[in-house]
mmCIF file of C-alpha atoms in Angstrom:
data_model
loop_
_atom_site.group_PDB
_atom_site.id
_atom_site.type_symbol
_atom_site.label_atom_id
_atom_site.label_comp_id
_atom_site.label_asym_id
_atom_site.label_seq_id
_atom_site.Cartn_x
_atom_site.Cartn_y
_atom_site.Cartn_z
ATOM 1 C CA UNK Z 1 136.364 -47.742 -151.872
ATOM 2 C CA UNK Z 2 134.401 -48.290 -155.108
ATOM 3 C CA UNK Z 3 130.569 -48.808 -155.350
ATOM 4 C CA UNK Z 4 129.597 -51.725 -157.130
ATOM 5 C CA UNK Z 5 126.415 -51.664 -159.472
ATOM 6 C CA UNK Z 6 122.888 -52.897 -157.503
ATOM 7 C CA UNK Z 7 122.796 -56.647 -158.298
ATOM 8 C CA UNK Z 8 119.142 -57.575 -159.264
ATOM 9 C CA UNK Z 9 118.758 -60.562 -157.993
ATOM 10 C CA UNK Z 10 116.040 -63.255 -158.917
ATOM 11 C CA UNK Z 11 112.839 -63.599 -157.247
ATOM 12 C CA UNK Z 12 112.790 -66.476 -154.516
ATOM 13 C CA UNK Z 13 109.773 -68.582 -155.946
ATOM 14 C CA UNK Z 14 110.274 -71.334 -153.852
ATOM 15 C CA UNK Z 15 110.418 -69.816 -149.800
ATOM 16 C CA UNK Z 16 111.943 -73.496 -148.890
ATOM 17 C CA UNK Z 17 115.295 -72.528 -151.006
ATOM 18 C CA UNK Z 18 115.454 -69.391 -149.303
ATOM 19 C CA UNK Z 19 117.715 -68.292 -146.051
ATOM 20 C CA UNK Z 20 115.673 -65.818 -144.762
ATOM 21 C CA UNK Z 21 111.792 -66.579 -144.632
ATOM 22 C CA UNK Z 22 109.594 -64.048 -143.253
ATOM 23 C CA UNK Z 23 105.708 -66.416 -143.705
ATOM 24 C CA UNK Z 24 102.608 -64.182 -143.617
ATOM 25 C CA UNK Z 25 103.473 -62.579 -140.259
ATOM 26 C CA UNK Z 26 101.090 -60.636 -137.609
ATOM 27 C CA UNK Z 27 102.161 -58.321 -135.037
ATOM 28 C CA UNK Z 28 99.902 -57.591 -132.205
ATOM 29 C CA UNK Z 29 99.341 -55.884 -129.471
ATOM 30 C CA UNK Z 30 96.142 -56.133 -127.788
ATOM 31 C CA UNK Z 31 93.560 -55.199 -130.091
ATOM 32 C CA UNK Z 32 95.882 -52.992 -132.078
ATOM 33 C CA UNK Z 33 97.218 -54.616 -135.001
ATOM 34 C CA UNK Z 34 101.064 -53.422 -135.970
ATOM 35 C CA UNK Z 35 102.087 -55.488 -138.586
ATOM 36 C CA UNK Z 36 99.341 -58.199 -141.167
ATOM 37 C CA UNK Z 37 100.174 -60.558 -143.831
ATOM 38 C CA UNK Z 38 103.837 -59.897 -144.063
ATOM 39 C CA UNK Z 39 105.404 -62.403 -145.970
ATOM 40 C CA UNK Z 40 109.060 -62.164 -148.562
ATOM 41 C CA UNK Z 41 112.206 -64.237 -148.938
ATOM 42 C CA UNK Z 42 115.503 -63.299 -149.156
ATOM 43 C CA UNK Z 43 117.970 -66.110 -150.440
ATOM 44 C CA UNK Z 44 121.830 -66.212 -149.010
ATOM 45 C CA UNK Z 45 123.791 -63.095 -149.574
ATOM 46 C CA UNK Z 46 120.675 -60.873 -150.402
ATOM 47 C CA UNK Z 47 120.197 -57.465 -149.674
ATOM 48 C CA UNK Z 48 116.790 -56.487 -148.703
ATOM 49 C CA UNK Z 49 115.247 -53.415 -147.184
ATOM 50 C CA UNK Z 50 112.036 -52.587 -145.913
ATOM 51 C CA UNK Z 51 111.470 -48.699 -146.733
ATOM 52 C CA UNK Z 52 108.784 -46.664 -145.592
ATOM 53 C CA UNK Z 53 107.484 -43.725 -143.781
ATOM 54 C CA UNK Z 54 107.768 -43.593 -139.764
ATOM 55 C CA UNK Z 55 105.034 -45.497 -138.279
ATOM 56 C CA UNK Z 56 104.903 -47.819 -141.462
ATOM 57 C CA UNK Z 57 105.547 -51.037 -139.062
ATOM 58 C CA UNK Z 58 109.171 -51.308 -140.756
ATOM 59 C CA UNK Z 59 111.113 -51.414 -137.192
ATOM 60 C CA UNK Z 60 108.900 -53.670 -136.041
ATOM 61 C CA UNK Z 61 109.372 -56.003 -138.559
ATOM 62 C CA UNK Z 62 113.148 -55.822 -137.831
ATOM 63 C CA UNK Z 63 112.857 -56.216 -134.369
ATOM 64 C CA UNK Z 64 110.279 -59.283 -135.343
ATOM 65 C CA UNK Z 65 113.452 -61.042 -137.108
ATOM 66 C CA UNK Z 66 115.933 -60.183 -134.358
ATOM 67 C CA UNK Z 67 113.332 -61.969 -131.712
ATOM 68 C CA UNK Z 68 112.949 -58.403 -129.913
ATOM 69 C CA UNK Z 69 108.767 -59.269 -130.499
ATOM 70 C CA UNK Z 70 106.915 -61.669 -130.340
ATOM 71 C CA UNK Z 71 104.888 -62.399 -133.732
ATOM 72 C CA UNK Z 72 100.977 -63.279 -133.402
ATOM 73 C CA UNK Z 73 100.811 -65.282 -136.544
ATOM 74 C CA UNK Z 74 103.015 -66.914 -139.309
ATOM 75 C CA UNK Z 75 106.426 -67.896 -138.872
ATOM 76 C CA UNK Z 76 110.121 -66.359 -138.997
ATOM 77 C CA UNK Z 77 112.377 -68.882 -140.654
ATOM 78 C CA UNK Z 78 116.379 -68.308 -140.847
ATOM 79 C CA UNK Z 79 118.779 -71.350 -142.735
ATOM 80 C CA UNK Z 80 115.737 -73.812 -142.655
ATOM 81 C CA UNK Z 81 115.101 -72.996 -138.666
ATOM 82 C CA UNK Z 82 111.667 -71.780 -137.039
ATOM 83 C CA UNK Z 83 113.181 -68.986 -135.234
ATOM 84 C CA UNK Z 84 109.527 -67.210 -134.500
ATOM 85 C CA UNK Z 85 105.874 -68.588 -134.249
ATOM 86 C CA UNK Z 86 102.991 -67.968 -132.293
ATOM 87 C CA UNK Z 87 104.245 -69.112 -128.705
ATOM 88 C CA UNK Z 88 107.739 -69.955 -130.095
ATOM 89 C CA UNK Z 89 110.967 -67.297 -129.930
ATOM 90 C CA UNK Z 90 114.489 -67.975 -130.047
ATOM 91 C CA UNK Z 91 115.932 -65.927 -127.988
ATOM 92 C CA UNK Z 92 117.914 -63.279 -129.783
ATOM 93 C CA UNK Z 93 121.360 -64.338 -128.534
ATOM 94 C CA UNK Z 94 121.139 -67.746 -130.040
ATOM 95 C CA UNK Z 95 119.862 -66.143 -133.438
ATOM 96 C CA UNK Z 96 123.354 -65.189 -134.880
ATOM 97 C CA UNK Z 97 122.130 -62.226 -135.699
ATOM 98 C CA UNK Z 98 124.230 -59.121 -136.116
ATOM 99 C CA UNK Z 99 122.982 -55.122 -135.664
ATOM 100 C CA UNK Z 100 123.978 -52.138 -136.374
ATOM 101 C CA UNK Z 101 121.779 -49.602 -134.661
ATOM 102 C CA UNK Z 102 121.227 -45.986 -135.915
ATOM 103 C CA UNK Z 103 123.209 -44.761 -133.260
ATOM 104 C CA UNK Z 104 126.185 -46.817 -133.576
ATOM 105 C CA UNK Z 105 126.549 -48.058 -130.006
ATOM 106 C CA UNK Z 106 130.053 -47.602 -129.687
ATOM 107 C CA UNK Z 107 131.627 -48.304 -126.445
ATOM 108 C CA UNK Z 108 133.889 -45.160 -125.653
ATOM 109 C CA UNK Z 109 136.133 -46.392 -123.422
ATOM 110 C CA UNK Z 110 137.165 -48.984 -125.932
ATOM 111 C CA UNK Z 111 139.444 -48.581 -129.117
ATOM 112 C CA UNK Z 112 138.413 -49.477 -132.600
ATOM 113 C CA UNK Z 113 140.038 -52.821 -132.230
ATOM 114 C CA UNK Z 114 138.638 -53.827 -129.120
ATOM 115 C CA UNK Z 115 134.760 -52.295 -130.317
ATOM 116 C CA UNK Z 116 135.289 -54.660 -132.952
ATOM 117 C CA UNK Z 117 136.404 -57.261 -130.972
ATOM 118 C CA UNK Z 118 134.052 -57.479 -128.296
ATOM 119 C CA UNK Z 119 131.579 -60.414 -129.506
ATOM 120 C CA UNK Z 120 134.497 -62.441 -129.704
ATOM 121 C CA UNK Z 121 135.834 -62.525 -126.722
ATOM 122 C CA UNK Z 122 137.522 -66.291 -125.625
ATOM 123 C CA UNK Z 123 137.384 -67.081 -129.137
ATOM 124 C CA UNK Z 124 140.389 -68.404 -130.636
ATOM 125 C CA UNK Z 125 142.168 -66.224 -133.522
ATOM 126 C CA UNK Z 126 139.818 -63.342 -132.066
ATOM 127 C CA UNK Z 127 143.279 -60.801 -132.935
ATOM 128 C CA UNK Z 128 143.240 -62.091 -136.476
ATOM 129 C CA UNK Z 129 139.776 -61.720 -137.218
ATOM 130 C CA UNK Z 130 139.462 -58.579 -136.403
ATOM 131 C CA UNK Z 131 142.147 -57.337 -138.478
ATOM 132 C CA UNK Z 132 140.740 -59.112 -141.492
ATOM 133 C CA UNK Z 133 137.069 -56.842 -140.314
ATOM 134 C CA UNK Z 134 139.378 -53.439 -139.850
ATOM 135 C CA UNK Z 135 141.002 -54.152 -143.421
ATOM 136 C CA UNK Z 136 137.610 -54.804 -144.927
ATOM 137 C CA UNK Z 137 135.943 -51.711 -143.651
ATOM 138 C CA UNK Z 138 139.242 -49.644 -144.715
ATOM 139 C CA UNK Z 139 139.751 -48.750 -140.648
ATOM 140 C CA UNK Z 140 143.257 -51.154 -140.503
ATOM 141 C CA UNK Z 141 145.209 -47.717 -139.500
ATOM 142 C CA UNK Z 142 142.869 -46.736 -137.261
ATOM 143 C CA UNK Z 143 142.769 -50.003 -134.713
ATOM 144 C CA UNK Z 144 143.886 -48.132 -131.471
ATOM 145 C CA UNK Z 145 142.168 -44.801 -131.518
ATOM 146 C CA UNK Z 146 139.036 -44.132 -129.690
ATOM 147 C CA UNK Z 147 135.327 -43.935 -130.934
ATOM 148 C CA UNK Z 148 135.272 -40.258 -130.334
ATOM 149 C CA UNK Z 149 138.404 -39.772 -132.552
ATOM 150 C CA UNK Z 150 136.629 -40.820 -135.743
ATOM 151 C CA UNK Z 151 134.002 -39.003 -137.997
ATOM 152 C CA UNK Z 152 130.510 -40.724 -138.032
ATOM 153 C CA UNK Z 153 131.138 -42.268 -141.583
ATOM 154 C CA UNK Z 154 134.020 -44.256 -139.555
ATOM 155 C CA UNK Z 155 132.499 -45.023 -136.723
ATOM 156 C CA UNK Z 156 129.447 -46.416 -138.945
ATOM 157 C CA UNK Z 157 131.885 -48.566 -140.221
ATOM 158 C CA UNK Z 158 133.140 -50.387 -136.737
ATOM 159 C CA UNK Z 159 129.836 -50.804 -135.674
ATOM 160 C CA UNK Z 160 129.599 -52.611 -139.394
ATOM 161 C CA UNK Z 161 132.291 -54.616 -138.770
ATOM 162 C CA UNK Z 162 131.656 -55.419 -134.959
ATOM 163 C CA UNK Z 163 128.418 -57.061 -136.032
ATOM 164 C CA UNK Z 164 129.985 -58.693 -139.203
ATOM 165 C CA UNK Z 165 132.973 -59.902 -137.299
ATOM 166 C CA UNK Z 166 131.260 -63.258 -135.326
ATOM 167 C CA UNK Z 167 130.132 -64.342 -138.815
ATOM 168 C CA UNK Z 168 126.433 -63.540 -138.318
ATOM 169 C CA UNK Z 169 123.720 -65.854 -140.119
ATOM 170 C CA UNK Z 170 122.511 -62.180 -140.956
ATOM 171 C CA UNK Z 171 122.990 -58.485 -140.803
ATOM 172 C CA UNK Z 172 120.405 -56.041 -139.654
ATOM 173 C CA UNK Z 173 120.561 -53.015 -139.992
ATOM 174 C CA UNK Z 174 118.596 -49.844 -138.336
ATOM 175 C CA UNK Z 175 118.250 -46.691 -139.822
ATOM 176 C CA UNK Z 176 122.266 -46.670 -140.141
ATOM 177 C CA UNK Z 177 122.420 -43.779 -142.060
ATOM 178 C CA UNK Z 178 120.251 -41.312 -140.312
ATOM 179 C CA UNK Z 179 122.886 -39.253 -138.253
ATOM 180 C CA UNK Z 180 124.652 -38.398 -141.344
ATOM 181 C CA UNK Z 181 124.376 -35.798 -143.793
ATOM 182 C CA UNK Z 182 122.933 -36.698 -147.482
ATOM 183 C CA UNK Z 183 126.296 -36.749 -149.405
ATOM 184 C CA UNK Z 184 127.852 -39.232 -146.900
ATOM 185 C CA UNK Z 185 124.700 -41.384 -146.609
ATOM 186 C CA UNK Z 186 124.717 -42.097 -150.191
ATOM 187 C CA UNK Z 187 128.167 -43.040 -150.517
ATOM 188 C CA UNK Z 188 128.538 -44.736 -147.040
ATOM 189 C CA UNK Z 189 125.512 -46.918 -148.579
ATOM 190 C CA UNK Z 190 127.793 -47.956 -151.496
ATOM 191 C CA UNK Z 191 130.685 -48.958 -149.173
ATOM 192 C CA UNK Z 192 128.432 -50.689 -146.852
ATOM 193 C CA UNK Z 193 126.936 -52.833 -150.230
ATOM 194 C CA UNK Z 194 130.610 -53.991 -150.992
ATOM 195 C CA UNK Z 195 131.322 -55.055 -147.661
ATOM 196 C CA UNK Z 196 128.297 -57.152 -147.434
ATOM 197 C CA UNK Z 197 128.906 -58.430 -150.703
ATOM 198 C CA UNK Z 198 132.546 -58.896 -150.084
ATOM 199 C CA UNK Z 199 131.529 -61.119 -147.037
ATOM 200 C CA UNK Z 200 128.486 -62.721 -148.536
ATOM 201 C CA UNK Z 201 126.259 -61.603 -145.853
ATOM 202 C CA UNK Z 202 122.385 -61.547 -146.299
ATOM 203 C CA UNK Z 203 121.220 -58.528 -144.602
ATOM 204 C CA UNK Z 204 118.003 -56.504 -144.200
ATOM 205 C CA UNK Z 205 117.705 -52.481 -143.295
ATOM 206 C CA UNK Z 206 115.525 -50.453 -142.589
ATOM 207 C CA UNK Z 207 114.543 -47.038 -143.869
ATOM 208 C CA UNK Z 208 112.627 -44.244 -144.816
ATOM 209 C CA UNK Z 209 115.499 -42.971 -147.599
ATOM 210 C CA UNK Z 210 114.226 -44.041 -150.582
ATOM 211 C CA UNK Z 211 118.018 -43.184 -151.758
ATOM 212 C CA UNK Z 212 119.623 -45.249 -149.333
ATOM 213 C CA UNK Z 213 117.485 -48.026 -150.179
ATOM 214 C CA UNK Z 214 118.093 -47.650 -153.819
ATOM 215 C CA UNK Z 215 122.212 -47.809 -153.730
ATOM 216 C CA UNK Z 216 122.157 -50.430 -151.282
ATOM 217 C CA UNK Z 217 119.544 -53.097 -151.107
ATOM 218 C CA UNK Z 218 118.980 -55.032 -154.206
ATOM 219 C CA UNK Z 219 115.144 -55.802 -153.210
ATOM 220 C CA UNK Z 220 112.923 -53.145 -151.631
ATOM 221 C CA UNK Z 221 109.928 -53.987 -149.553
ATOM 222 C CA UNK Z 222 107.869 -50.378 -149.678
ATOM 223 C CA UNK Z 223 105.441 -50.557 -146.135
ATOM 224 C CA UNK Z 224 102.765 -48.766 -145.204
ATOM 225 C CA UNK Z 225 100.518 -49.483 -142.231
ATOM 226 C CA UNK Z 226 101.981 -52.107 -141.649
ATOM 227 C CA UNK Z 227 101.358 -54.322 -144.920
ATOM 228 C CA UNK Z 228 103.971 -55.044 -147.534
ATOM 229 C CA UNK Z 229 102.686 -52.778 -150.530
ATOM 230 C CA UNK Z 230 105.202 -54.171 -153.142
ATOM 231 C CA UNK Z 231 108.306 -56.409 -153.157
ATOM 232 C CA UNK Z 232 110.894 -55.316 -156.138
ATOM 233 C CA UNK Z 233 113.864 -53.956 -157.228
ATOM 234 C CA UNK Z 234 114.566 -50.218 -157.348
ATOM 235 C CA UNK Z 235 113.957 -49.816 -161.001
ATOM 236 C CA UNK Z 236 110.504 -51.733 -160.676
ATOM 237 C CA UNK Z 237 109.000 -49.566 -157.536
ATOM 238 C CA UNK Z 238 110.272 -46.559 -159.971
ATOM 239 C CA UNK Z 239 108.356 -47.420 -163.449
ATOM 240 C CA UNK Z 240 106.232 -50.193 -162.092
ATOM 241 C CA UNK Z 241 104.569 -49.025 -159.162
ATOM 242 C CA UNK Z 242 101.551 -51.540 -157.780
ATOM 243 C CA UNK Z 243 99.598 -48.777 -156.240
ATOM 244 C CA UNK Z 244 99.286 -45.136 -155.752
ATOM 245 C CA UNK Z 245 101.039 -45.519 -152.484
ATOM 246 C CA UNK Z 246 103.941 -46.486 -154.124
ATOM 247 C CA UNK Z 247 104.150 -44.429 -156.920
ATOM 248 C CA UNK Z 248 103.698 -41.266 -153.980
ATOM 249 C CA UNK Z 249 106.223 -42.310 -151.948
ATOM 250 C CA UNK Z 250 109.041 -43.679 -154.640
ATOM 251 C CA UNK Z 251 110.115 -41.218 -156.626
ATOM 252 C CA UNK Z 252 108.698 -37.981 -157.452
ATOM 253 C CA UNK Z 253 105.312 -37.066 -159.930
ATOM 254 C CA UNK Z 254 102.212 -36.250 -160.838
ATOM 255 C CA UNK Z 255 98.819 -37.716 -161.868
ATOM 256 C CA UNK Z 256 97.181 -36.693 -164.780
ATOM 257 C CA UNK Z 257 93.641 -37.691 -165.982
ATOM 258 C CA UNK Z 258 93.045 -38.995 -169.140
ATOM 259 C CA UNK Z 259 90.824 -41.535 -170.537
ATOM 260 C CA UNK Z 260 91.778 -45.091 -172.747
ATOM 261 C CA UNK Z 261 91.084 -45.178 -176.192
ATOM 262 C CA UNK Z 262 91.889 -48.420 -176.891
ATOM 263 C CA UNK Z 263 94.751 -51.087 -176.066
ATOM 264 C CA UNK Z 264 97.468 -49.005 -176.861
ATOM 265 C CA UNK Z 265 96.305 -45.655 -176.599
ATOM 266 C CA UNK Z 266 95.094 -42.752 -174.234
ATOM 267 C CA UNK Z 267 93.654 -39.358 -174.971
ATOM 268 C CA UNK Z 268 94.920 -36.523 -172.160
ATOM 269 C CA UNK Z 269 94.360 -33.153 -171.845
ATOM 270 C CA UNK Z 270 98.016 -31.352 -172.087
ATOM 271 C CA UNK Z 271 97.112 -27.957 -171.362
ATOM 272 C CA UNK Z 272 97.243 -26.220 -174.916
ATOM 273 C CA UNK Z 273 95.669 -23.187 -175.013
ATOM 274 C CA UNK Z 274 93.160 -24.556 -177.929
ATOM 275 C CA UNK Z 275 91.730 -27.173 -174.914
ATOM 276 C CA UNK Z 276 92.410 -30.023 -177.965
ATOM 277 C CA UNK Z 277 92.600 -32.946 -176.264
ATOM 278 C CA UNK Z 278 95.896 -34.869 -177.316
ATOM 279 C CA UNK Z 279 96.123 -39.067 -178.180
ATOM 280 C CA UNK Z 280 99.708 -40.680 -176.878
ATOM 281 C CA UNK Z 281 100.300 -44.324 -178.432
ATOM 282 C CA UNK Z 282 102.015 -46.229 -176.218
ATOM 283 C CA UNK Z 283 104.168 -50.114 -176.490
ATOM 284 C CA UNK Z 284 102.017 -51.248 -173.021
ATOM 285 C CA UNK Z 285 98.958 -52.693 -173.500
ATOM 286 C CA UNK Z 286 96.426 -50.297 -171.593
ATOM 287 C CA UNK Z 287 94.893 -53.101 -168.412
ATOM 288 C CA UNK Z 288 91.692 -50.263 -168.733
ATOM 289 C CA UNK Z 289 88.342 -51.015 -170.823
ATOM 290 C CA UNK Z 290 88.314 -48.682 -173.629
ATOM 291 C CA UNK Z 291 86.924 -45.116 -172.258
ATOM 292 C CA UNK Z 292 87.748 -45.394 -168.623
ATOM 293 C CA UNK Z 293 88.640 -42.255 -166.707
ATOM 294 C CA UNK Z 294 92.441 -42.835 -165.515
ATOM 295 C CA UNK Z 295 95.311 -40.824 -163.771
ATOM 296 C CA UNK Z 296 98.299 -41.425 -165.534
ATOM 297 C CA UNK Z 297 101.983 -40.776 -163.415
ATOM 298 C CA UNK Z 298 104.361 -38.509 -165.215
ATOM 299 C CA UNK Z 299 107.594 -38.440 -163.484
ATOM 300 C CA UNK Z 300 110.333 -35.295 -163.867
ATOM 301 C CA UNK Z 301 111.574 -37.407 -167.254
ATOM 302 C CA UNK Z 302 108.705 -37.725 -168.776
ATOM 303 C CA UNK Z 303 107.859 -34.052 -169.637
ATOM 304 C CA UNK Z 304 110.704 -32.875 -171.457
ATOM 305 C CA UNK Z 305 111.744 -29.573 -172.131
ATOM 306 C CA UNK Z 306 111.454 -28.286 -175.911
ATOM 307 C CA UNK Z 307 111.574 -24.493 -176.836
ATOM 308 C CA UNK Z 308 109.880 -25.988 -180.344
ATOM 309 C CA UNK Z 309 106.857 -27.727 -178.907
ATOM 310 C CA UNK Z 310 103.254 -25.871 -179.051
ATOM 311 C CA UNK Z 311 102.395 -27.086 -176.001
ATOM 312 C CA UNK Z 312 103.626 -24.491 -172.959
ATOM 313 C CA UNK Z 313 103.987 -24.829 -169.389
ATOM 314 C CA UNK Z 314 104.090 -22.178 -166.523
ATOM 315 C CA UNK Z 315 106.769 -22.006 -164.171
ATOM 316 C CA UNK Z 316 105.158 -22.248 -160.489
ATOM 317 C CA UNK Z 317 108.379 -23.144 -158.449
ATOM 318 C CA UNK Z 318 111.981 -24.651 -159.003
ATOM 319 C CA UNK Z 319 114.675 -26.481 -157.278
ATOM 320 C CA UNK Z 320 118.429 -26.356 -157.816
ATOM 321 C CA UNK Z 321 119.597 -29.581 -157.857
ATOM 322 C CA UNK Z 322 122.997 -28.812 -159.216
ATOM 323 C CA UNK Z 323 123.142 -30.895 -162.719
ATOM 324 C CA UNK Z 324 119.192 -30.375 -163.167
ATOM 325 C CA UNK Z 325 116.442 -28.074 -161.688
ATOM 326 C CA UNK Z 326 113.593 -29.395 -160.621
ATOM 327 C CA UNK Z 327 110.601 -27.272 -162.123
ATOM 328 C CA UNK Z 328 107.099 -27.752 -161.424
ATOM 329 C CA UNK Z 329 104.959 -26.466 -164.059
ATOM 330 C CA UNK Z 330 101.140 -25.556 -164.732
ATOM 331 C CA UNK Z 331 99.296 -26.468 -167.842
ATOM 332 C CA UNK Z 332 97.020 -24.133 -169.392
ATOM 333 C CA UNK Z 333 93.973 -25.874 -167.067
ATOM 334 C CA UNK Z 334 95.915 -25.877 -164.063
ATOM 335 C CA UNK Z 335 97.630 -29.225 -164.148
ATOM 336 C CA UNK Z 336 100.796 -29.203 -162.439
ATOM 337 C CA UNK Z 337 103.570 -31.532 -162.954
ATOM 338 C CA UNK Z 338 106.961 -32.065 -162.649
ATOM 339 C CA UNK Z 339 110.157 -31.468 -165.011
ATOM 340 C CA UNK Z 340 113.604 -33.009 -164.568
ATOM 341 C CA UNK Z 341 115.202 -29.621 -166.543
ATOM 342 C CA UNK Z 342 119.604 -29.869 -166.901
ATOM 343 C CA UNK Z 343 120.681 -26.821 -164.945
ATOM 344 C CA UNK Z 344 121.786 -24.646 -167.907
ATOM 345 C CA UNK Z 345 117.972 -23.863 -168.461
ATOM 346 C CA UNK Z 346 117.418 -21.133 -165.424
ATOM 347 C CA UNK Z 347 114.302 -20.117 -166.006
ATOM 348 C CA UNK Z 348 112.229 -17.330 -163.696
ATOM 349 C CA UNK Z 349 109.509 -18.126 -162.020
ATOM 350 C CA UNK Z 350 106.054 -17.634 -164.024
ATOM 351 C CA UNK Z 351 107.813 -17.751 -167.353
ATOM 352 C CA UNK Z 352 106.277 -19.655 -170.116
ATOM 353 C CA UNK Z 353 108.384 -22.621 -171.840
ATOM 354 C CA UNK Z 354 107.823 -25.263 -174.287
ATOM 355 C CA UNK Z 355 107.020 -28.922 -172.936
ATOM 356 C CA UNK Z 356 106.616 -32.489 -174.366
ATOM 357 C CA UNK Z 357 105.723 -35.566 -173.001
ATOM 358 C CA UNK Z 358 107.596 -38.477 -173.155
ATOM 359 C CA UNK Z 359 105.325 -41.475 -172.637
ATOM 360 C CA UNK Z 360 107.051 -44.468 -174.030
ATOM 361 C CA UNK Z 361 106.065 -46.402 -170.955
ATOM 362 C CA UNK Z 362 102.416 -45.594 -168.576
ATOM 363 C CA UNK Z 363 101.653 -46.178 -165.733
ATOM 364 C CA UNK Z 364 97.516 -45.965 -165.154
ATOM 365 C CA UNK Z 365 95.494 -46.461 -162.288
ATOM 366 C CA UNK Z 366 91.906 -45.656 -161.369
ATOM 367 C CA UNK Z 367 91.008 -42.072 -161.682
ATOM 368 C CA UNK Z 368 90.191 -40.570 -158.625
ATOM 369 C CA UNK Z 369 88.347 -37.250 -158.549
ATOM 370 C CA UNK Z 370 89.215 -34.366 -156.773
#
């Protein structure tokens, strides 16, 4: 099944043109506060997810939109519809809402075809549509065996096309992934995409893969105690990180201090063995008053390797990655960062090698000392 490219999709400026409407939310219970001023849009046949680490409030928030809690402030809206407010819930079952749980909840004494067909029971053409669901999951040949007869990348896929099969006013979606190992999460991710996209369905998971979030979703909410840190796509959470909690948790890098020179430059120390201190110029126009102490993030592709340059690097550890290694590196002062290196370059552990850094875009914050 081929994996389409991530579809960046406009911002929703205006919430009332949106489907899904999720309006500065609050999630109590008692005095402990879960979830605070979560608020994003999602318009029809959107992908979203809502990535962070466990304990981030990301669940909850899903749970929030299937009616499983009761929010404390703000408002849940779904095609125009209050579904949640303070001392107002749908109930669940009259949310059309589909899931798909991390743990597939397959029924085992059913077949494929009758998993898939089980919210659509009484309906009429119930046989038909959930042929059309087998065919658009790829599972057509595999309508009469049993749950337990299928690998977990196909039985993913009928509890996909269960929920997708009573034409739900959205798709949630639950840590869907987790049981299965890296290479098929990635690539299950793609399929799932074109399915959703196939069908038009707006859809939210959940996650704390960064790299599930990235091939599927094409808007990622990054959470972390329970506030929305930033609202983009992949590529903007990558190079345009709002905070240091983002640029931690998306991606990988390090912080380097160095201090602005003027609107388009920065002076850092790069390790050489003379202590010189080094200016970058740089396209972005520096948000710092000239002389401010900052930490700017180099990811693995910003320090390149080159045998040529004076400036050299220790080798503290490495990671095989298959197509790259993963080095990370020590500057002459003790700096570490982090080098994105194409495989062919094995080099031993505390070996010296040439480095440059490739800063055509920075990303600056506040310095914060040690």
């Amino acid at each position: 099944m081929p994996v389409s490219a991530p579809t960046v999709l406009p911002p929703v400026t205006d919430p009332s043109t949106a489907w899904l409407v999720v309006d500065d939310i609050a999630l109590r219970y008692g005095k402990r506060t879960i979830l605070e001023h979560l608020s994003f849009a999602l318009p029809q046949g959107g992908i979203a997810c809502l990535l962070g680490p466990s304990g981030c409030g990301k669940t909850t928030a899903l749970r929030a939109i299937a009616g499983f809690e009761p929010i404390s402030d703000g408002a849940i809206r779904l095609a125009g519809q209050v579904l949640s407010a303070p001392g107002q819930i749908t109930p669940p079952e009259k949310r059309r809402i589909g899931m798909v749980f991390q743990d597939y909840a397959l029924f085992p004494h059913l077949t494929v075809a009758q998993n898939v067909g089980f919210g659509l029971r009484g309906r009429a053409g119930a046989d038909q549509r959930v042929a059309e669901m087998l065919d658009t999951v790829g599972l057509a040949h595999a309508a009469q065996r049993f749950p337990h007869e299928l690998s977990g990348g196909q039985q993913q896929r009928v509890a996909l096309a269960r929920a997708l099969a009573p034409q739900p006013s959205i798709l949630l979606l639950d840590e869907p992934f987790s049981n299965l190992d890296v290479a098929l999460r990635e690539r299950l991710a793609g399929e799932v995409r074109d399915i959703l996209k196939a069908t038009n369905t707006t859809a939210v998971l959940v996650t704390h893969d960064q790299h599930e979030a990235f091939a599927m979703a094409d808007v990622i909410g990054v959470m972390a105690d329970g506030h929305l840190q930033q609202w983009d796509t992949a590529y903007g959470l990558y190079h345009q990180p709002a905070n240091r909690r983002v640029a931690n948790f998306v991606g990988q890098g390090a912080f380097v201090p160095a201090v602005v020179v003027d609107e388009h430059h920065l002076r850092l120390d790069v390790g050489q063995s003379t202590g010189d201190q080094t200016v970058f110029a740089t396209d972005d126009v520096m948000t710092h008053a000239p002389g401010t102490r900052v930490d700017v993030l180099m990811r693995p592709d910003d320090v390149v390797h080159d045998d040529a340059s004076p400036v050299k690097a220790r080798v503290l550890h490495k990671a095989f990655k298959g197509a790259e290694f993963l080095y990370t590196l020590a500057l002459s002062d003790g700096t570490e960062v982090l080098s994105a290196i194409p495989s062919h370059h094995d080099h031993a552990i505390g070996e010296a090698i040439g480095i440059r850094l490739d800063l055509s875009h920075v990303v600056a914050f506040a310095h914060v000392a040690e």
